């Protein structure tokens, strides 16, 4: 066992003495030492139940012959940080969580681990750490929050952000905004639509890192405790059989995950995170690989932000297993191994089917003919970008640029009524290095929806979007502005064309002439974790990871000429 390095032999007496001080006896020390890692925090509902689940995991480990070693790492809650400088810490926390799990587990030579995760970045960080360490491991998502109820209708945090826009437009008063705020979030669990947390929880299941069905169980559901205990037992099976994450994360399982995201119109953040997970696993996967996954997979789940239902209703309809069953029946998934020792197809076949439900539809009766995102290129994004299609289904927009140097500037313009139909809002210097931290623009996009402009304007940014965003939105523009990307050269009044059919985002402006006079802006942050991240981070087109030497080149759909015009 790995842990023998710290506990076996006369020279390890000091380490054993310290282990005894924690309450371990000879028998416990002799057993495999299994990490129980969680991101518990009481700052938000997203991670609020993880300590309780950790106790259940520990019981399962003990029952199966191991000794649990519990520790926690950090979490940054997007729903609280959104629209503030604090949001810069969110994506960066993915790297910090991954690194901290590596250091704590390797630092103590632990034999296996269970990772409990909740809000957005904790979930990909769990997968990244599992792939990096490649020891027997199981991931468990703490679960979705239950939806709130307002005026007899279910609501989530999405409706609170949109209510802010409606309030700014004078459509609702202070009392109504306060009522929506109070009704939206009833207890523990992560944001309740097919936003980033629930999208990435489904990704963990599809990659085989979590047992089928366990991540779908809502945070406050009575069955969640038993699922956690089973994960403790299961990790001991993985240790005995030496089932490790890198045997599960490969090109086939990544393609399956991309198709599940497309079929549920899930968060575009999944693109960023799957690229980062692939890098940690050493699996070949590029930005361009997402396009066929989305193009050839219809949307079959009627989920927020663009649909009607929340993750609680999806759980009742059969969850990720039901989505997988429908895609398998249509030949859209390939069989792969999972953490349980059974294959993905075996796990899906064993799951019960709810017959009376309209949340998840057959592939032959889709809500939309293609998935919820498209990868675009052009003279504004030669390395690529992501068009989010979780809205009314529009595939083309042409309008006039309104350029803002930060999210705050754009939000103020929306709230002051300075954005008009036909505008293309450009928010730049919000990329991984320029932000730094690649903030989500949910405050701006929700305000647009709240003011009734969601179908009449477009937004492009080198930042990213919340899973709760819908409308005609393009994010992850690469290269980003601070590193000389063409988005840095746009000016107010430029005409911008966005075409999902042609997979193009372009302008007729003379970018080459402007480049001659462009100089990079001064860094916003020069010390601390944000500055360190800005120096290390790679392109969003490769997952915004902090060791870009592992990157795989992304095939270009289009090339940029010397005059920065688009050629096929």
XYZ file of C-alpha atoms in Angstrom:
568
model
C 0.000 0.000 0.000
C 1.078 3.564 -0.634
C 0.428 4.329 3.009
C 3.088 1.850 4.098
C 5.574 4.591 3.266
C 4.344 6.622 6.231
C 3.318 3.916 8.712
C 5.412 0.752 8.319
C 8.758 0.062 9.960
C 10.682 1.289 13.014
C 11.679 4.544 11.349
C 8.004 5.498 10.923
C 7.355 5.523 14.693
C 7.020 9.356 14.772
C 4.323 9.253 12.056
C 2.462 6.482 13.880
C 2.656 8.469 17.102
C 0.882 11.354 15.413
C -1.738 9.054 13.907
C -2.394 7.603 17.365
C -3.008 11.111 18.672
C -5.984 11.363 16.290
C -7.596 8.300 17.859
C -6.318 5.560 15.529
C -5.226 2.276 17.079
C -2.943 -0.459 15.702
C -5.748 -2.052 13.731
C -6.877 1.183 12.100
C -3.320 2.180 11.198
C -2.681 -1.186 9.595
C -5.649 -0.862 7.247
C -5.651 1.087 3.952
C -5.830 4.820 4.618
C -8.544 6.348 2.442
C -8.994 10.080 1.945
C -12.481 11.527 2.360
C -12.152 14.914 0.689
C -14.942 17.468 0.714
C -15.554 21.142 0.040
C -17.923 21.809 2.941
C -18.679 25.435 3.662
C -21.615 27.221 5.249
C -21.288 30.282 3.032
C -23.904 28.901 0.616
C -26.320 25.982 0.204
C -24.191 24.329 -2.486
C -21.807 22.502 -0.141
C -23.849 22.659 3.047
C -24.554 18.918 3.363
C -21.087 17.599 2.544
C -19.883 17.059 6.118
C -22.923 14.917 6.825
C -22.256 12.929 3.669
C -18.581 12.610 4.632
C -19.633 10.854 7.837
C -21.633 8.352 5.803
C -18.715 7.803 3.415
C -16.423 7.188 6.393
C -18.826 4.584 7.768
C -18.817 2.812 4.421
C -15.014 2.785 4.301
C -14.766 1.341 7.821
C -17.376 -1.310 7.045
C -15.413 -2.369 3.958
C -12.068 -2.643 5.767
C -10.460 0.774 5.434
C -9.600 3.725 7.644
C -11.050 7.077 6.552
C -8.849 10.171 6.693
C -11.007 13.277 6.332
C -9.958 16.703 5.119
C -11.572 19.589 3.336
C -10.561 22.094 0.707
C -11.970 25.433 -0.441
C -15.057 26.488 -2.380
C -16.002 29.767 -4.075
C -19.735 30.175 -4.605
C -20.567 31.670 -7.984
C -24.100 32.678 -7.014
C -22.687 34.947 -4.310
C -19.553 36.168 -6.090
C -21.337 36.812 -9.424
C -21.010 40.381 -10.679
C -18.313 41.322 -8.157
C -14.507 41.264 -8.162
C -14.828 38.101 -6.058
C -15.969 36.193 -9.139
C -12.388 36.313 -10.391
C -11.603 33.706 -7.747
C -14.130 31.184 -9.055
C -12.352 29.524 -11.976
C -9.025 29.926 -10.209
C -10.458 27.911 -7.317
C -10.748 24.919 -9.674
C -6.959 24.825 -9.906
C -6.462 25.468 -6.188
C -8.882 22.679 -5.217
C -7.192 20.254 -7.616
C -3.751 21.181 -6.326
C -4.781 20.973 -2.679
C -6.284 17.505 -3.102
C -3.081 16.357 -4.803
C -0.897 17.796 -2.055
C -2.920 16.451 0.871
C -3.368 12.954 -0.590
C 0.179 12.592 -1.900
C 1.622 14.346 1.129
C 0.239 11.614 3.364
C 0.655 8.733 0.863
C -3.017 7.812 1.107
C -4.174 4.692 -0.697
C -7.488 5.780 -2.240
C -9.998 8.597 -1.989
C -13.627 9.640 -2.156
C -14.207 13.233 -3.251
C -17.435 14.966 -2.238
C -18.229 18.061 -4.287
C -21.007 20.623 -4.543
C -20.845 23.957 -6.340
C -19.542 24.625 -9.823
C -15.741 24.428 -9.717
C -15.536 21.787 -7.022
C -16.924 19.185 -9.442
C -14.403 19.477 -12.305
C -11.682 19.905 -9.677
C -12.675 16.532 -8.219
C -12.317 14.884 -11.632
C -9.043 16.692 -12.355
C -7.538 15.598 -9.051
C -8.700 12.025 -9.582
C -7.126 11.945 -13.045
C -3.909 13.563 -11.859
C -3.366 11.234 -8.903
C -4.775 8.136 -10.655
C -5.319 6.197 -7.460
C -8.555 4.256 -6.760
C -11.194 6.936 -6.317
C -14.927 7.691 -6.373
C -16.651 11.065 -6.767
C -20.028 11.982 -5.293
C -21.952 15.205 -5.946
C -23.788 16.572 -2.924
C -26.931 17.030 -4.994
C -29.221 19.662 -6.396
C -31.176 22.084 -4.280
C -34.939 21.747 -4.313
C -36.636 24.479 -6.301
C -38.369 27.290 -4.488
C -41.999 28.284 -5.028
C -43.168 31.799 -5.832
C -46.767 32.643 -6.720
C -47.418 28.898 -7.059
C -44.635 28.512 -9.639
C -41.257 26.768 -9.147
C -38.272 29.129 -9.208
C -34.497 28.877 -8.874
C -31.630 31.313 -8.468
C -31.964 31.995 -12.220
C -35.241 33.816 -11.614
C -33.641 35.969 -8.919
C -30.952 37.201 -11.320
C -33.606 37.876 -13.968
C -35.758 39.684 -11.408
C -32.866 42.112 -10.872
C -33.113 43.056 -14.551
C -36.902 43.384 -14.338
C -36.516 45.557 -11.247
C -34.002 47.788 -13.025
C -36.457 48.172 -15.902
C -39.230 49.152 -13.513
C -41.270 46.038 -14.265
C -41.356 44.904 -10.622
C -41.065 46.854 -7.384
C -38.821 46.431 -4.353
C -41.322 44.225 -2.556
C -41.626 41.779 -5.445
C -37.839 41.544 -5.831
C -37.508 40.840 -2.111
C -40.207 38.159 -2.317
C -38.461 36.403 -5.216
C -35.174 36.568 -3.292
C -36.739 34.959 -0.211
C -38.565 32.214 -2.101
C -35.859 30.948 -4.464
C -33.526 28.811 -2.337
C -35.193 26.589 0.278
C -32.175 24.697 1.664
C -29.044 22.687 0.952
C -27.931 21.830 -2.556
C -26.445 23.378 -5.685
C -28.348 25.569 -8.150
C -31.391 23.719 -9.414
C -31.462 23.904 -13.225
C -29.223 22.239 -15.779
C -26.684 24.869 -14.838
C -22.982 24.190 -14.365
C -23.172 22.112 -11.172
C -25.841 19.691 -12.391
C -24.283 19.560 -15.854
C -20.889 18.631 -14.418
C -22.434 16.130 -11.985
C -23.899 14.376 -15.021
C -20.460 14.527 -16.659
C -18.921 12.736 -13.649
C -21.507 9.985 -14.049
C -20.966 9.674 -17.804
C -17.189 9.544 -17.437
C -17.697 6.673 -15.019
C -16.239 8.493 -12.006
C -19.528 8.411 -10.049
C -22.009 5.522 -9.758
C -25.019 5.876 -12.047
C -27.908 7.610 -10.302
C -26.067 8.735 -7.179
C -25.402 12.296 -8.357
C -29.030 12.776 -9.405
C -30.320 12.330 -5.835
C -31.195 15.801 -4.470
C -29.213 17.092 -1.513
C -32.059 16.802 0.990
C -33.475 13.499 -0.286
C -33.401 10.668 2.308
C -31.574 8.362 -0.143
C -28.510 10.596 -0.313
C -26.998 9.250 2.920
C -27.145 5.645 1.709
C -25.547 6.666 -1.588
C -22.676 8.260 0.321
C -22.166 5.167 2.452
C -22.127 3.024 -0.672
C -19.402 5.242 -2.167
C -17.268 4.484 0.890
C -17.762 0.770 0.339
C -17.207 1.098 -3.395
C -13.849 2.852 -3.099
C -12.567 -0.168 -1.179
C -13.700 -2.369 -4.079
C -11.793 -0.076 -6.421
C -8.700 -0.385 -4.232
C -8.867 -4.167 -4.211
C -9.438 -4.332 -7.960
C -7.089 -1.408 -8.712
C -9.709 0.438 -10.755
C -8.309 3.918 -11.302
C -9.649 7.082 -13.007
C -7.338 7.139 -15.998
C -8.734 3.775 -17.060
C -12.126 5.489 -17.291
C -11.306 8.892 -18.811
C -10.539 8.467 -22.488
C -11.629 9.808 -25.837
C -14.730 7.609 -25.901
C -15.983 8.566 -22.441
C -15.242 12.245 -23.133
C -17.309 12.050 -26.326
C -20.137 10.418 -24.375
C -19.997 13.226 -21.827
C -20.056 15.914 -24.520
C -23.140 14.287 -26.050
C -24.933 14.095 -22.694
C -24.232 17.804 -22.190
C -25.584 18.555 -25.660
C -28.705 16.424 -25.136
C -29.611 18.327 -21.976
C -28.634 21.809 -23.286
C -26.193 21.900 -20.403
C -23.746 24.570 -19.363
C -21.058 25.693 -21.815
C -18.694 25.601 -18.850
C -18.619 21.848 -19.472
C -16.504 22.561 -22.557
C -13.908 24.381 -20.473
C -13.898 21.732 -17.761
C -13.860 18.651 -19.985
C -10.816 20.036 -21.782
C -9.066 20.510 -18.425
C -10.057 17.008 -17.250
C -8.759 15.525 -20.505
C -5.403 17.253 -20.020
C -5.060 15.815 -16.522
C -5.882 12.328 -17.823
C -3.577 12.619 -20.831
C -6.534 11.905 -23.121
C -6.634 13.356 -26.657
C -9.509 15.858 -26.796
C -9.801 19.321 -28.359
C -12.253 22.173 -28.610
C -13.231 21.081 -32.112
C -14.295 17.661 -30.807
C -17.300 19.271 -29.139
C -18.844 20.384 -32.423
C -19.836 16.960 -33.825
C -21.036 15.930 -30.357
C -23.441 18.872 -30.333
C -24.314 18.914 -34.032
C -25.407 15.279 -34.101
C -27.124 15.119 -30.699
C -30.628 16.571 -30.296
C -31.846 18.274 -27.133
C -34.150 15.784 -25.396
C -34.315 17.179 -21.838
C -36.696 20.051 -21.068
C -34.587 21.730 -18.396
C -33.831 25.223 -17.175
C -32.381 27.641 -18.169
C -34.100 27.362 -21.559
C -36.708 24.742 -20.649
C -39.388 24.158 -18.035
C -38.035 21.799 -15.412
C -35.444 21.727 -12.647
C -32.990 19.012 -11.650
C -35.442 17.695 -9.034
C -37.946 16.897 -11.786
C -35.142 15.355 -13.838
C -34.345 13.067 -10.895
C -37.983 12.013 -10.755
C -37.919 11.294 -14.497
C -34.929 8.976 -14.187
C -32.014 11.390 -14.181
C -28.808 10.864 -16.119
C -29.669 7.182 -16.576
C -32.835 8.075 -18.507
C -30.915 10.475 -20.776
C -28.297 7.765 -21.339
C -30.995 5.161 -22.060
C -32.503 7.343 -24.792
C -29.125 8.117 -26.374
C -28.030 4.472 -26.182
C -31.249 3.391 -27.888
C -30.441 5.814 -30.722
C -26.835 4.629 -31.037
C -25.429 7.930 -29.789
C -23.299 6.645 -26.901
C -20.516 4.047 -26.809
C -20.038 1.548 -24.003
C -17.239 2.248 -21.534
C -16.199 0.944 -18.089
C -17.267 2.720 -14.899
C -16.122 2.976 -11.307
C -18.574 0.270 -10.218
C -16.917 -2.404 -12.351
C -19.954 -2.550 -14.603
C -20.101 -0.834 -17.980
C -22.038 2.359 -18.735
C -24.591 0.395 -20.745
C -25.044 -2.127 -17.919
C -25.544 0.672 -15.408
C -28.078 2.416 -17.648
C -29.973 -0.810 -18.344
C -30.246 -1.571 -14.625
C -31.785 1.823 -13.828
C -35.578 1.990 -13.431
C -37.661 3.842 -16.027
C -40.370 6.319 -15.069
C -43.157 5.891 -17.594
C -45.267 8.960 -16.790
C -42.888 11.869 -17.355
C -42.290 14.576 -19.947
C -38.924 15.881 -18.776
C -36.745 13.584 -20.911
C -37.997 12.697 -24.391
C -37.018 10.032 -26.925
C -34.427 11.022 -29.515
C -37.102 10.690 -32.194
C -39.192 13.420 -30.507
C -36.567 16.056 -29.650
C -37.124 19.539 -28.337
C -34.428 20.790 -30.726
C -32.656 19.023 -33.568
C -29.160 19.728 -32.275
C -27.350 20.263 -28.979
C -27.129 23.366 -26.866
C -23.842 24.823 -28.102
C -21.733 25.343 -31.217
C -18.021 25.979 -31.719
C -17.338 29.034 -33.898
C -14.189 30.478 -35.482
C -13.447 33.520 -37.573
C -11.424 36.711 -37.619
C -12.730 37.569 -34.141
C -11.879 34.154 -32.629
C -9.152 32.335 -34.596
C -8.650 29.845 -31.724
C -12.379 29.363 -31.327
C -15.280 30.344 -29.095
C -18.598 28.884 -27.908
C -22.058 29.987 -28.992
C -24.660 29.016 -26.429
C -27.861 27.817 -28.094
C -29.972 27.387 -24.943
C -32.651 29.893 -25.935
C -35.258 30.444 -28.625
C -33.283 28.604 -31.288
C -31.851 31.544 -33.267
C -28.721 30.643 -35.246
C -27.779 33.991 -36.836
C -27.299 37.506 -35.519
C -25.807 40.601 -37.087
C -25.545 43.872 -35.267
C -23.558 46.841 -34.078
C -20.778 46.541 -31.498
C -21.139 48.192 -28.110
C -17.733 47.737 -26.478
C -17.136 47.533 -22.724
C -13.880 46.920 -20.903
C -15.449 45.046 -17.987
C -18.575 43.291 -16.808
C -19.405 46.177 -14.479
C -19.430 48.703 -17.345
C -21.740 46.507 -19.417
C -24.104 45.825 -16.504
C -24.406 49.534 -15.780
C -25.242 50.230 -19.432
C -27.987 47.580 -19.407
C -29.514 48.814 -16.166
C -29.418 52.426 -17.381
C -31.281 51.516 -20.560
C -28.365 52.290 -22.873
C -28.563 48.987 -24.781
C -30.903 48.831 -27.780
C -32.267 46.167 -30.103
C -29.667 45.109 -32.659
C -26.678 45.765 -30.394
C -23.866 43.254 -29.988
C -22.515 43.785 -26.490
C -18.753 43.207 -26.383
C -17.272 42.565 -22.936
C -13.507 42.132 -23.060
C -10.531 41.902 -20.731
C -12.493 39.282 -18.761
C -10.576 36.238 -20.053
C -8.533 33.759 -18.001
C -5.457 36.021 -17.878
C -7.116 39.385 -18.444
C -9.816 39.100 -15.786
C -7.939 37.452 -14.317
C -10.159 34.464 -13.681
C -12.644 34.498 -16.593
C -15.710 35.716 -14.735
C -19.225 34.625 -15.708
C -21.474 37.298 -17.200
C -24.737 36.112 -15.630
C -25.507 39.499 -14.087
C -25.463 41.098 -17.544
C -27.264 38.311 -19.406
C -29.969 37.958 -16.754
C -30.495 41.723 -16.723
C -31.019 41.616 -20.496
C -33.625 38.864 -20.082
C -35.292 40.779 -17.265
C -35.557 43.894 -19.438
C -37.059 41.932 -22.331
C -34.012 42.197 -24.614
C -32.987 38.545 -24.594
C -34.072 37.870 -28.184
C -33.012 41.234 -29.600
C -29.341 41.595 -28.681
C -26.239 39.418 -28.735
C -23.301 39.344 -26.362
C -19.710 38.267 -27.022
C -16.946 38.037 -24.440
C -13.588 36.507 -23.650
C -15.150 35.697 -20.299
C -17.677 32.912 -19.842
C -21.307 32.329 -18.948
C -23.167 30.805 -16.074
C -25.093 27.646 -16.765
C -28.170 29.771 -15.988
C -27.516 32.037 -18.988
C -29.740 31.889 -22.033
C -30.046 34.096 -25.087
C -27.730 34.645 -28.072
C -24.420 34.541 -26.226
C -20.844 33.837 -27.363
C -18.139 33.215 -24.764
C -14.587 31.922 -24.396
C -13.408 34.145 -27.286
C -9.823 33.076 -27.985
C -7.244 34.435 -28.014
C -8.459 36.703 -25.254
C -8.111 40.489 -25.401
C -5.215 40.894 -22.988
C -3.131 38.510 -25.099
C -3.819 40.334 -28.326
C -6.943 38.519 -29.451
C -8.980 40.291 -32.139
C -11.723 41.109 -29.634
C -9.245 43.674 -28.246
C -9.395 45.591 -31.549
C -13.159 46.088 -31.793
C -14.688 49.553 -31.510
C -18.178 50.916 -30.990
C -20.122 50.808 -34.247
C -18.301 47.876 -35.852
C -20.598 45.403 -37.578
C -20.386 41.885 -36.158
C -21.787 38.720 -37.748
C -22.470 35.563 -35.754
C -23.597 32.568 -37.790
C -24.034 29.126 -36.244
C -24.705 27.564 -39.645
C -21.407 28.789 -41.068
C -19.750 28.411 -37.643
C -18.361 31.913 -38.024
C -17.959 35.029 -35.927
C -16.500 37.907 -37.905
C -16.330 41.610 -38.614
C -15.521 43.680 -41.687
C -13.539 46.174 -39.581
C -9.879 46.676 -40.545
C -8.371 44.809 -37.617
C -4.915 44.608 -39.164
C -4.568 48.387 -39.268
C -5.748 48.726 -35.686
C -3.302 46.075 -34.496
C -0.390 48.286 -35.453
C -1.456 50.739 -32.747
C -2.524 48.243 -30.062
C -0.603 47.765 -26.827
C -1.554 45.281 -24.090
C -3.232 46.765 -21.020
C -1.452 46.798 -17.687
C -2.263 43.828 -15.438
C -5.238 44.424 -13.152
C -3.582 42.454 -10.350
C 0.157 42.229 -9.686
C 0.384 40.183 -6.485
C -1.204 37.140 -4.891
C -3.049 34.162 -6.297
C -4.784 36.100 -9.073
C -1.494 37.420 -10.443
C 0.104 33.979 -10.257
C -2.838 32.492 -12.150
C -2.696 35.204 -14.836
C 0.963 34.360 -15.499
C 0.385 30.592 -15.689
C -3.014 30.123 -17.321
C -3.414 28.949 -20.893
C -6.110 29.677 -23.456
C -9.799 29.083 -22.836
C -9.748 27.081 -26.073
C -7.692 24.494 -24.198
C -9.521 24.522 -20.882
C -7.763 27.458 -19.181
C -5.477 25.077 -17.329
C -2.343 26.223 -15.542
C 0.066 23.817 -17.159
C -0.465 24.600 -20.856
C 2.599 22.592 -21.857
C 0.226 19.596 -21.777
C -2.081 21.213 -24.330
C -3.205 19.587 -27.545
C -3.487 21.845 -30.586
C -7.058 22.598 -31.624
C -7.804 22.063 -35.326
C -8.856 25.342 -36.881
C -12.182 25.510 -38.663
C -11.006 28.693 -40.333
C -7.662 30.415 -40.689
C -6.878 34.088 -40.324
C -5.036 35.816 -43.152
C -2.402 38.501 -42.834
C -5.130 41.126 -43.193
C -7.202 39.347 -40.532
C -9.963 38.427 -42.932
C -11.702 35.064 -42.839
C -10.888 32.253 -45.237
C -12.472 28.835 -45.237
